[in-house]
Coordinates of C-alpha atoms in Angstrom, one line a residue:
M1 CA -0.5 44.2 -1.4
D2 CA -3.2 46.7 0.0
S3 CA -6.8 47.2 -1.1
S4 CA -5.6 49.5 -4.1
S5 CA -4.1 46.5 -5.7
A6 CA -7.3 44.7 -6.1
S7 CA -9.4 45.0 -9.2
D8 CA -12.8 46.8 -9.5
H9 CA -14.5 43.4 -8.9
S10 CA -13.1 43.3 -5.3
E11 CA -15.2 44.4 -2.4
K12 CA -13.2 46.8 -0.3
K13 CA -13.9 47.4 3.4
D14 CA -11.9 48.8 6.3
I15 CA -9.3 46.2 7.4
A16 CA -8.7 48.0 10.6
S17 CA -12.3 47.4 11.6
G18 CA -12.0 43.7 10.9
D19 CA -14.9 44.1 8.4
R20 CA -13.0 43.5 5.2
E21 CA -14.0 40.6 3.1
P22 CA -11.3 38.7 1.1
V23 CA -10.1 40.1 -2.2
T24 CA -11.6 38.3 -5.1
N25 CA -9.7 39.3 -8.1
V26 CA -6.2 40.8 -8.5
N27 CA -4.3 42.3 -11.4
G28 CA -1.4 40.0 -12.7
F29 CA 1.3 42.7 -12.1
D30 CA 0.4 42.9 -8.3
V31 CA 1.2 39.2 -7.7
D32 CA 4.3 37.2 -7.8
V33 CA 5.5 35.8 -11.2
A34 CA 4.9 32.3 -9.9
A35 CA 1.2 33.0 -9.4
Q36 CA 0.5 32.6 -13.2
L37 CA 2.4 29.3 -13.2
T38 CA 0.7 27.8 -10.2
A39 CA -2.7 29.5 -10.1
G40 CA -5.5 26.9 -10.1
T41 CA -3.1 23.9 -9.5
D42 CA -3.5 21.8 -6.5
V43 CA -0.3 19.7 -6.5
V44 CA 0.8 17.7 -3.5
L45 CA 4.5 17.4 -3.9
D46 CA 6.0 13.9 -3.3
P47 CA 9.0 14.0 -1.0
E48 CA 11.1 11.9 -3.4
V49 CA 10.2 14.0 -6.3
A50 CA 11.1 17.2 -4.3
L51 CA 14.4 15.7 -3.4
R52 CA 15.3 14.8 -7.0
L53 CA 14.2 18.3 -8.1
R54 CA 16.5 19.9 -5.4
R55 CA 19.5 17.8 -6.6
K56 CA 18.8 18.8 -10.2
I57 CA 18.7 22.5 -9.1
D58 CA 21.9 22.1 -7.0
L59 CA 23.6 20.5 -10.1
H60 CA 22.8 23.3 -12.4
I61 CA 23.2 26.5 -10.3
M62 CA 25.3 25.8 -7.2
P63 CA 28.5 25.2 -9.3
F64 CA 28.0 28.6 -11.1
M65 CA 27.2 30.3 -7.8
C66 CA 30.3 28.8 -6.1
L67 CA 32.6 29.6 -9.1
M68 CA 31.3 33.2 -9.4
Y69 CA 31.7 33.9 -5.7
L70 CA 35.2 32.4 -5.7
I71 CA 36.1 34.8 -8.6
T72 CA 34.3 37.7 -6.9
F73 CA 36.3 37.5 -3.8
M74 CA 39.5 36.7 -5.7
D75 CA 39.2 39.7 -7.8
K76 CA 38.3 41.9 -4.8
T77 CA 41.2 40.8 -2.8
T78 CA 43.8 41.1 -5.6
L79 CA 44.7 44.5 -4.0
G80 CA 45.7 42.9 -0.8
E81 CA 47.8 40.4 -2.6
A82 CA 49.4 43.1 -4.8
A83 CA 50.6 44.8 -1.7
V84 CA 53.4 42.1 -1.5
L85 CA 53.8 42.0 -5.3
G86 CA 55.1 45.4 -5.8
I87 CA 52.0 47.7 -6.3
L88 CA 53.1 50.2 -3.6
E89 CA 56.4 50.8 -5.4
G90 CA 55.1 50.2 -9.0
A91 CA 52.3 52.7 -8.7
H92 CA 54.2 55.1 -6.3
L93 CA 51.6 54.7 -3.5
T94 CA 51.8 55.8 0.1
A95 CA 50.2 53.8 3.0
N96 CA 47.3 56.2 3.1
Q97 CA 46.7 56.0 -0.7
F98 CA 46.7 52.2 -0.5
N99 CA 44.0 52.4 2.1
W100 CA 42.0 54.7 -0.1
L101 CA 42.1 52.1 -2.8
G102 CA 40.3 49.8 -0.4
T103 CA 37.9 52.4 0.7
I104 CA 36.8 53.7 -2.7
F105 CA 35.7 50.2 -3.8
Y106 CA 33.2 50.1 -0.9
L107 CA 32.1 53.8 -1.4
S108 CA 31.2 53.1 -5.0
Y109 CA 29.6 49.8 -3.8
L110 CA 27.6 51.8 -1.3
V111 CA 26.4 54.5 -3.7
F112 CA 25.3 52.1 -6.5
Q113 CA 24.0 49.3 -4.2
Y114 CA 20.3 50.3 -4.2
P115 CA 20.3 51.1 -7.9
Q116 CA 21.8 47.6 -8.5
N117 CA 19.1 46.1 -6.3
L118 CA 16.4 48.0 -8.3
A119 CA 18.0 46.7 -11.6
L120 CA 17.9 43.1 -10.2
Q121 CA 14.3 43.5 -9.6
R122 CA 13.5 45.2 -13.0
F123 CA 15.7 43.0 -15.3
P124 CA 16.3 39.2 -15.5
V125 CA 18.6 38.4 -12.6
G126 CA 21.0 36.1 -14.4
R127 CA 21.4 38.5 -17.4
W128 CA 22.0 41.5 -15.3
M129 CA 24.6 39.8 -13.2
S130 CA 26.3 38.6 -16.5
I131 CA 26.6 42.1 -17.8
N132 CA 28.2 43.3 -14.6
I133 CA 30.6 40.4 -14.5
F134 CA 31.8 41.2 -18.0
L135 CA 32.3 44.8 -17.3
W136 CA 34.0 44.1 -14.0
A137 CA 36.4 41.8 -15.9
V138 CA 37.3 44.5 -18.3
V139 CA 37.9 47.0 -15.4
L140 CA 40.1 44.4 -13.6
C141 CA 42.4 44.0 -16.7
C142 CA 42.6 47.9 -16.9
H143 CA 44.3 47.7 -13.4
A144 CA 47.5 46.5 -15.1
A145 CA 47.8 49.6 -17.2
C146 CA 47.6 51.9 -14.2
N147 CA 50.9 53.2 -12.7
S148 CA 49.5 56.1 -10.4
F149 CA 47.1 56.5 -7.6
G150 CA 44.7 58.4 -9.8
G151 CA 44.4 55.6 -12.3
L152 CA 44.0 52.9 -9.7
F153 CA 41.4 55.0 -7.8
T154 CA 39.2 55.2 -10.9
V155 CA 39.4 51.5 -11.8
R156 CA 38.7 50.6 -8.1
F157 CA 35.7 52.9 -8.2
F158 CA 34.2 51.1 -11.2
L159 CA 35.0 47.7 -9.8
G160 CA 32.9 48.5 -6.7
I161 CA 29.9 49.5 -8.9
F162 CA 29.9 46.2 -10.9
E163 CA 30.7 43.9 -8.0
G164 CA 27.6 45.3 -6.2
A165 CA 25.3 43.2 -8.3
I166 CA 26.6 39.7 -7.3
T167 CA 25.8 39.3 -3.6
P168 CA 22.3 40.7 -3.7
G169 CA 21.7 38.8 -6.9
F170 CA 22.8 35.6 -5.3
M171 CA 20.6 36.3 -2.2
I172 CA 17.6 36.7 -4.6
V173 CA 18.4 33.5 -6.6
T174 CA 19.0 31.4 -3.4
S175 CA 15.5 32.4 -2.0
M176 CA 14.0 31.8 -5.4
F177 CA 15.1 28.2 -5.7
Y178 CA 15.5 26.9 -2.1
T179 CA 13.3 26.6 1.0
R180 CA 14.3 28.6 4.1
E181 CA 15.7 25.5 5.8
E182 CA 18.0 25.0 2.8
Q183 CA 19.1 28.6 2.3
T184 CA 21.5 28.8 5.2
R185 CA 23.6 26.0 3.9
R186 CA 23.4 27.1 0.3
V187 CA 24.5 30.6 1.1
G188 CA 27.3 29.0 3.2
Y189 CA 28.4 27.0 0.3
W190 CA 28.8 29.8 -2.1
F191 CA 30.2 32.2 0.6
L192 CA 32.9 29.7 1.7
M193 CA 34.3 30.0 -1.8
N194 CA 36.0 33.1 -0.3
G195 CA 38.4 30.7 1.4
F196 CA 39.2 28.8 -1.8
A197 CA 39.7 32.2 -3.5
V198 CA 42.3 33.1 -0.9
I199 CA 44.1 29.7 -1.5
I200 CA 44.1 30.0 -5.3
L201 CA 45.1 33.6 -5.2
G202 CA 47.9 32.7 -2.9
F203 CA 49.3 30.1 -5.3
I204 CA 48.8 32.6 -8.4
S205 CA 50.7 35.3 -6.4
F206 CA 53.4 32.8 -5.5
G207 CA 53.8 32.0 -9.2
V208 CA 53.9 35.6 -10.5
L209 CA 56.2 36.6 -7.7
H210 CA 58.8 34.6 -9.7
T211 CA 58.1 36.3 -13.0
N212 CA 60.8 38.4 -14.5
T213 CA 59.3 40.5 -17.3
G214 CA 61.1 43.8 -17.1
S215 CA 58.8 46.7 -16.4
F216 CA 55.7 44.6 -16.3
M217 CA 55.5 43.8 -12.6
P218 CA 54.1 40.7 -10.8
W219 CA 51.1 42.7 -9.4
Q220 CA 50.1 43.5 -13.1
W221 CA 50.3 39.9 -14.2
L222 CA 48.0 39.1 -11.2
M223 CA 45.4 41.5 -12.5
I224 CA 45.6 40.3 -16.1
I225 CA 45.2 36.6 -15.1
T226 CA 42.2 37.1 -12.8
G227 CA 40.7 39.5 -15.3
I228 CA 40.7 36.9 -18.1
V229 CA 39.2 34.2 -15.8
T230 CA 36.4 36.5 -14.9
L231 CA 35.8 37.3 -18.6
I232 CA 35.3 33.6 -19.4
T233 CA 33.0 33.2 -16.5
A234 CA 30.9 36.1 -17.7
V235 CA 30.2 34.4 -21.0
L236 CA 29.3 31.1 -19.2
F237 CA 27.0 33.0 -16.9
W238 CA 25.1 34.7 -19.8
F239 CA 24.3 31.4 -21.5
L240 CA 23.8 29.0 -18.6
F241 CA 22.7 30.7 -15.4
P242 CA 18.9 30.9 -14.9
D243 CA 16.9 34.0 -14.1
S244 CA 14.3 32.2 -11.9
P245 CA 12.6 28.7 -11.5
T246 CA 9.8 30.0 -13.7
T247 CA 12.1 30.2 -16.7
A248 CA 15.0 28.0 -15.9
W249 CA 16.3 26.2 -19.1
F250 CA 17.2 23.0 -17.3
L251 CA 13.7 22.4 -16.0
T252 CA 10.8 21.0 -18.0
P253 CA 7.5 22.9 -17.8
E254 CA 6.2 20.5 -15.4
E255 CA 9.4 20.8 -13.2
R256 CA 9.0 24.6 -13.2
V257 CA 5.6 24.3 -11.5
L258 CA 7.0 21.7 -9.1
A259 CA 10.0 23.9 -8.2
V260 CA 7.7 26.8 -7.4
Q261 CA 5.4 24.5 -5.4
R262 CA 8.5 23.3 -3.5
I263 CA 9.3 26.8 -2.1
Q264 CA 5.7 27.6 -1.3
V265 CA 6.4 26.8 2.3
N266 CA 8.7 29.9 2.4
Q267 CA 5.6 32.2 2.1
T268 CA 8.0 34.6 0.3
G269 CA 7.2 33.9 -3.4
V270 CA 9.7 34.0 -6.3
E271 CA 9.7 37.6 -7.6
N272 CA 7.7 40.6 -8.8
K273 CA 9.2 42.9 -11.5
H274 CA 7.1 45.9 -10.4
F275 CA 8.4 48.4 -7.8
K276 CA 5.8 48.8 -5.0
L277 CA 6.1 52.1 -3.1
E278 CA 4.1 50.8 -0.1
Q279 CA 6.5 47.9 0.4
F280 CA 9.5 50.4 0.1
V281 CA 7.9 52.6 2.8
E282 CA 7.2 49.6 5.1
T283 CA 10.8 48.5 4.8
V284 CA 12.3 51.9 5.8
K285 CA 9.8 52.4 8.6
D286 CA 10.6 49.0 10.1
P287 CA 13.0 49.2 13.0
L288 CA 14.1 45.7 12.3
T289 CA 15.5 46.8 8.9
W290 CA 17.9 49.2 10.7
L291 CA 18.9 46.6 13.3
L292 CA 19.8 44.3 10.4
A293 CA 21.9 47.2 8.9
F294 CA 23.6 47.8 12.2
F295 CA 24.6 44.2 12.3
A296 CA 25.9 44.3 8.8
G297 CA 28.0 47.4 9.4
T298 CA 29.6 46.3 12.6
A299 CA 30.1 42.7 11.5
N300 CA 32.2 43.8 8.6
I301 CA 34.7 46.0 10.4
V302 CA 36.7 42.8 10.6
N303 CA 36.6 42.5 6.8
S304 CA 39.2 45.1 6.6
L305 CA 41.6 42.2 7.0
T306 CA 41.0 41.4 3.5
N307 CA 43.3 44.1 2.3
Q308 CA 45.5 44.2 5.3
R309 CA 46.2 40.5 6.0
Q310 CA 49.3 40.3 3.9
L311 CA 50.9 43.5 5.5
I312 CA 49.9 42.2 9.0
V313 CA 51.5 38.8 8.5
A314 CA 54.6 40.4 6.9
Q315 CA 54.9 42.7 10.0
F316 CA 55.0 39.5 12.2
G317 CA 58.5 39.0 10.6
F318 CA 57.8 36.8 7.4
N319 CA 59.4 37.6 4.0
D320 CA 57.4 38.1 0.9
I321 CA 57.3 34.3 -0.2
Q322 CA 56.5 33.1 3.3
T323 CA 53.7 35.7 3.6
T324 CA 52.2 34.7 0.2
L325 CA 52.1 31.0 1.1
L326 CA 50.8 31.6 4.7
G327 CA 48.0 33.5 3.1
C328 CA 46.7 30.1 1.8
V329 CA 46.1 29.0 5.4
D330 CA 43.8 32.0 5.8
G331 CA 41.7 30.5 3.1
V332 CA 41.6 27.0 4.8
V333 CA 40.6 28.6 8.2
E334 CA 37.9 30.6 6.4
I335 CA 36.5 27.5 4.6
L336 CA 36.4 25.5 7.9
T337 CA 34.9 28.2 10.1
I338 CA 32.1 29.1 7.5
F339 CA 31.2 25.4 7.1
L340 CA 31.1 25.1 10.9
G341 CA 29.0 28.1 11.2
V342 CA 26.4 27.2 8.7
T343 CA 26.2 23.6 10.0
L344 CA 25.5 24.9 13.5
A345 CA 23.0 27.4 12.2
S346 CA 21.1 24.7 10.3
Q347 CA 20.5 22.8 13.7
K348 CA 17.0 23.8 14.9
V349 CA 18.1 23.6 18.5
I350 CA 20.8 26.2 17.8
G351 CA 19.6 28.5 14.9
R352 CA 21.1 31.4 13.2
A353 CA 21.7 33.8 16.0
Y354 CA 23.1 31.4 18.6
A355 CA 25.4 29.9 15.9
G356 CA 26.7 33.4 15.0
V357 CA 27.4 34.2 18.7
L358 CA 29.2 30.9 19.1
M359 CA 31.5 31.8 16.3
Y360 CA 32.2 35.2 17.7
V361 CA 33.6 33.8 21.0
P362 CA 36.9 32.4 19.4
A363 CA 37.0 35.5 17.1
I364 CA 37.1 37.9 19.9
L365 CA 39.6 35.8 21.9
G366 CA 41.9 35.8 18.8
A367 CA 41.7 39.5 18.3
I368 CA 42.6 40.1 22.0
L369 CA 45.5 37.8 21.7
V370 CA 47.0 39.4 18.5
S371 CA 47.1 42.7 20.5
A372 CA 48.2 41.3 23.8
L373 CA 50.9 38.7 23.1
P374 CA 54.5 39.7 23.0
F375 CA 55.6 40.7 19.5
S376 CA 58.5 38.2 19.8
N377 CA 55.9 35.3 20.0
T378 CA 55.6 35.1 16.2
I379 CA 53.7 31.7 16.1
G380 CA 51.4 32.8 18.8
L381 CA 50.5 35.9 17.0
L382 CA 50.0 34.0 13.7
F383 CA 47.7 31.5 15.2
S384 CA 45.8 34.2 17.1
Y385 CA 45.3 36.1 13.8
W386 CA 43.9 32.8 12.2
I387 CA 41.5 32.4 15.1
S388 CA 40.2 36.0 14.6
I389 CA 39.0 34.9 11.2
F390 CA 36.1 33.0 12.8
A391 CA 34.4 36.4 12.8
I392 CA 33.7 36.1 9.1
A393 CA 31.2 33.2 9.7
P394 CA 28.4 35.1 11.4
F395 CA 27.9 37.4 8.3
T396 CA 27.5 34.4 6.1
I397 CA 24.9 33.0 8.4
F398 CA 23.2 36.3 8.4
L399 CA 23.0 36.7 4.6
G400 CA 21.0 33.4 4.4
W401 CA 18.9 34.6 7.4
V402 CA 17.9 37.9 5.8
G403 CA 16.3 36.3 2.8
S404 CA 14.4 33.9 5.1
I405 CA 12.8 36.7 7.3
T406 CA 11.7 39.1 4.5
S407 CA 8.8 38.7 2.2
G408 CA 7.4 40.8 -0.6
H409 CA 9.8 41.3 -3.5
T410 CA 10.2 45.1 -3.3
K411 CA 10.6 44.8 0.4
R412 CA 13.2 42.0 -0.1
V413 CA 15.4 44.0 -2.6
T414 CA 15.1 47.2 -0.5
T415 CA 16.2 45.3 2.6
N416 CA 19.1 43.7 0.7
G417 CA 20.0 47.1 -0.6
I418 CA 20.1 48.7 2.9
V419 CA 21.9 45.7 4.5
L420 CA 24.6 45.7 1.8
C421 CA 25.0 49.4 2.0
A422 CA 25.7 49.0 5.7
Y423 CA 28.0 46.2 4.7
A424 CA 29.8 48.7 2.3
I425 CA 30.0 51.4 5.1
G426 CA 31.6 49.0 7.6
N427 CA 34.2 47.9 4.9
A428 CA 34.9 51.4 3.8
V429 CA 35.4 53.1 7.2
S430 CA 37.4 50.3 8.6
Q431 CA 40.2 50.7 6.1
F432 CA 41.3 53.9 7.7
M433 CA 41.9 52.4 11.1
W434 CA 45.1 50.7 9.8
K435 CA 47.2 53.8 10.1
A436 CA 51.0 53.8 9.7
Q437 CA 51.3 55.3 13.2
Y438 CA 49.8 52.2 14.8
Q439 CA 52.2 49.7 13.1
P440 CA 53.5 47.2 13.7
R441 CA 51.3 46.3 16.8
N442 CA 48.1 47.8 15.5
H443 CA 46.6 47.9 18.9
V444 CA 43.8 50.4 18.0
P445 CA 42.4 48.5 15.0
W446 CA 42.4 45.2 16.8
A447 CA 40.6 47.0 19.7
V448 CA 38.0 48.3 17.3
I449 CA 37.6 44.8 15.8
T450 CA 37.1 43.3 19.2
A451 CA 34.4 45.9 20.2
C452 CA 32.6 45.6 16.9
N453 CA 32.5 41.8 17.2
F454 CA 31.0 41.9 20.6
A455 CA 28.4 44.5 19.4
A456 CA 27.5 42.4 16.4
G457 CA 26.9 39.4 18.7
L458 CA 24.5 41.4 20.8
A459 CA 22.7 42.6 17.8
L460 CA 22.2 39.0 16.7
L461 CA 20.7 38.1 20.1
L462 CA 18.4 41.2 19.9
I463 CA 17.3 40.3 16.4
R464 CA 16.4 36.8 17.5
F465 CA 14.5 38.1 20.6
L466 CA 12.4 40.4 18.4
L467 CA 11.6 37.7 15.8
A468 CA 10.6 35.1 18.5
S469 CA 8.3 37.7 20.2
E470 CA 6.6 38.4 16.9
N471 CA 6.1 34.7 16.2
K472 CA 4.5 34.3 19.7
R473 CA 2.2 37.2 19.1
R474 CA 1.1 35.8 15.8
E475 CA 0.3 32.4 17.3
L476 CA -2.2 34.1 19.7
E477 CA -3.8 36.1 17.0
K478 CA -7.1 35.0 15.3
R479 CA -6.2 33.7 11.8
D480 CA -6.4 36.4 9.2
E481 CA -8.5 35.2 6.2
T482 CA -8.2 38.3 4.2
Y483 CA -6.1 36.7 1.4
D484 CA -7.5 33.2 1.5
N485 CA -9.7 33.6 -1.6
V486 CA -7.8 35.4 -4.3
Y487 CA -8.1 34.8 -8.0
I488 CA -6.4 35.8 -11.2
V489 CA -8.7 36.1 -14.2
D490 CA -7.4 34.6 -17.5
I491 CA -9.0 35.5 -20.7
Q492 CA -9.4 32.3 -22.7
P493 CA -9.2 32.1 -26.7
D494 CA -12.9 32.0 -27.0
G495 CA -13.2 35.3 -25.0
S496 CA -14.5 33.8 -21.8
K497 CA -12.9 34.4 -18.4
L498 CA -11.5 31.8 -16.2
E499 CA -10.7 32.5 -12.6
K500 CA -7.7 30.7 -11.0
R501 CA -7.2 30.7 -7.3
V502 CA -3.8 32.0 -6.1
D503 CA -2.1 30.7 -3.0
K504 CA -1.2 33.4 -0.4
A505 CA 2.4 32.5 -0.8
F506 CA 2.4 34.0 -4.3
L507 CA 0.5 37.2 -3.7
D508 CA 3.7 39.1 -3.2
L509 CA 2.6 40.0 0.4
T510 CA 5.2 41.4 2.8
D511 CA 6.0 39.5 6.1
K512 CA 3.9 42.0 7.9
Q513 CA 0.9 41.7 5.7
N514 CA 1.0 37.8 5.6
R515 CA 0.0 36.9 9.2
D516 CA 0.7 33.3 8.4
F517 CA 4.3 34.1 7.9
R518 CA 6.6 32.9 10.7
Y519 CA 10.1 34.2 11.2
V520 CA 12.8 31.5 11.2
L521 CA 15.2 31.8 14.2

């Protein structure tokens, strides 16, 4: 919030000269939505009350977030499972066309990612995600009607558009309801549902593999089943998932105030429905934003395994049934590695960056071994492949970190949009390195994965260094009192005006504007 956001009652002087007095009154649309709820209150939150409140929030939103992310990943990876369920033959696809089906999903995700983030700022978060989930379910069912590359290309394009609302929406909701210390674990909990999705999808695939329904092939049954499950989830989301703690149906009016007070320590607020150009400009000019984007892009090269894993394991010498069942082990490994990663990241002595680097060590070793072991060593190759899955954990840690180090709602959604665009680019371009000419050893793609994992680990260390340096710089600064006395003016029924003081945490300031903000490491 700059001087232009203050009302005419505010005195405005040059901040750069250090002569500016604190803003007195601000317009309601400039501040966080939580400002109206908490303005003028002076509540000291009892730790026991805060714990009970967190448990209540966990009970009402974490099951939905976990279920939705499970279905998100399950639907997204149906293409990989379909590879051993007859989609190549049924839709008359070449290997290159199959790769394009994986790429177009992420290209549409990329193109529509920032519009999705703007919509998440403008509209109620829960409702907007529900609409996207519903449309996505319809598109998923339409996969079963496609029998050509063109048809599948079209539905995969639309699937990428609608899926693009989920991860940024969940990042926003997690930062709304949880403290920064809690966010890493909560992001880990809903992200590790990817592993459960792989297991469940493996069993569904095993079941449909034994169907015999004439021209309606097993891969088509897979699309119908997952589409119907997604449709049911969309309905549940519409009625039961909250938009923010200020309107959550399961919280009493008093609990809503306490829920907002509980996250005051974040210094990031809840949300602001108005786009602020100055925050957008700050975001795109901040070198840290592009370093975060670089990590997101390089860290997700390994995610190409999502669509390739079944083909890779089959090339090790396993038949379709064995490959489908072994895919369930992928899910178990993913669950364990993500849980380990977020547990390490939650330890203050380790933190986010170091935890991510620790997870990259076995991942890089696994990727090297898959390429280096003799092809006759089937079991060694399989276990090396499973070890390479450790590379998924650092991005999970990173998603929770991004929401913790970004403040100002427009800046937050812009950062999320840029980061997830980079995520989409990494996923899209990585599909094309799995060329037929490299099979069955795939030395080139595994070398690329190894190099990108190494680069992503270095990026994490650089991010940590920059944030730690900025924290030290702020500790040495004279405290900035610019935003200590800020008030919202309420018009009372009798026409009188009542000024309510707003805490700095709910002024919708960016992390650069709020010098009390400290970056978590």
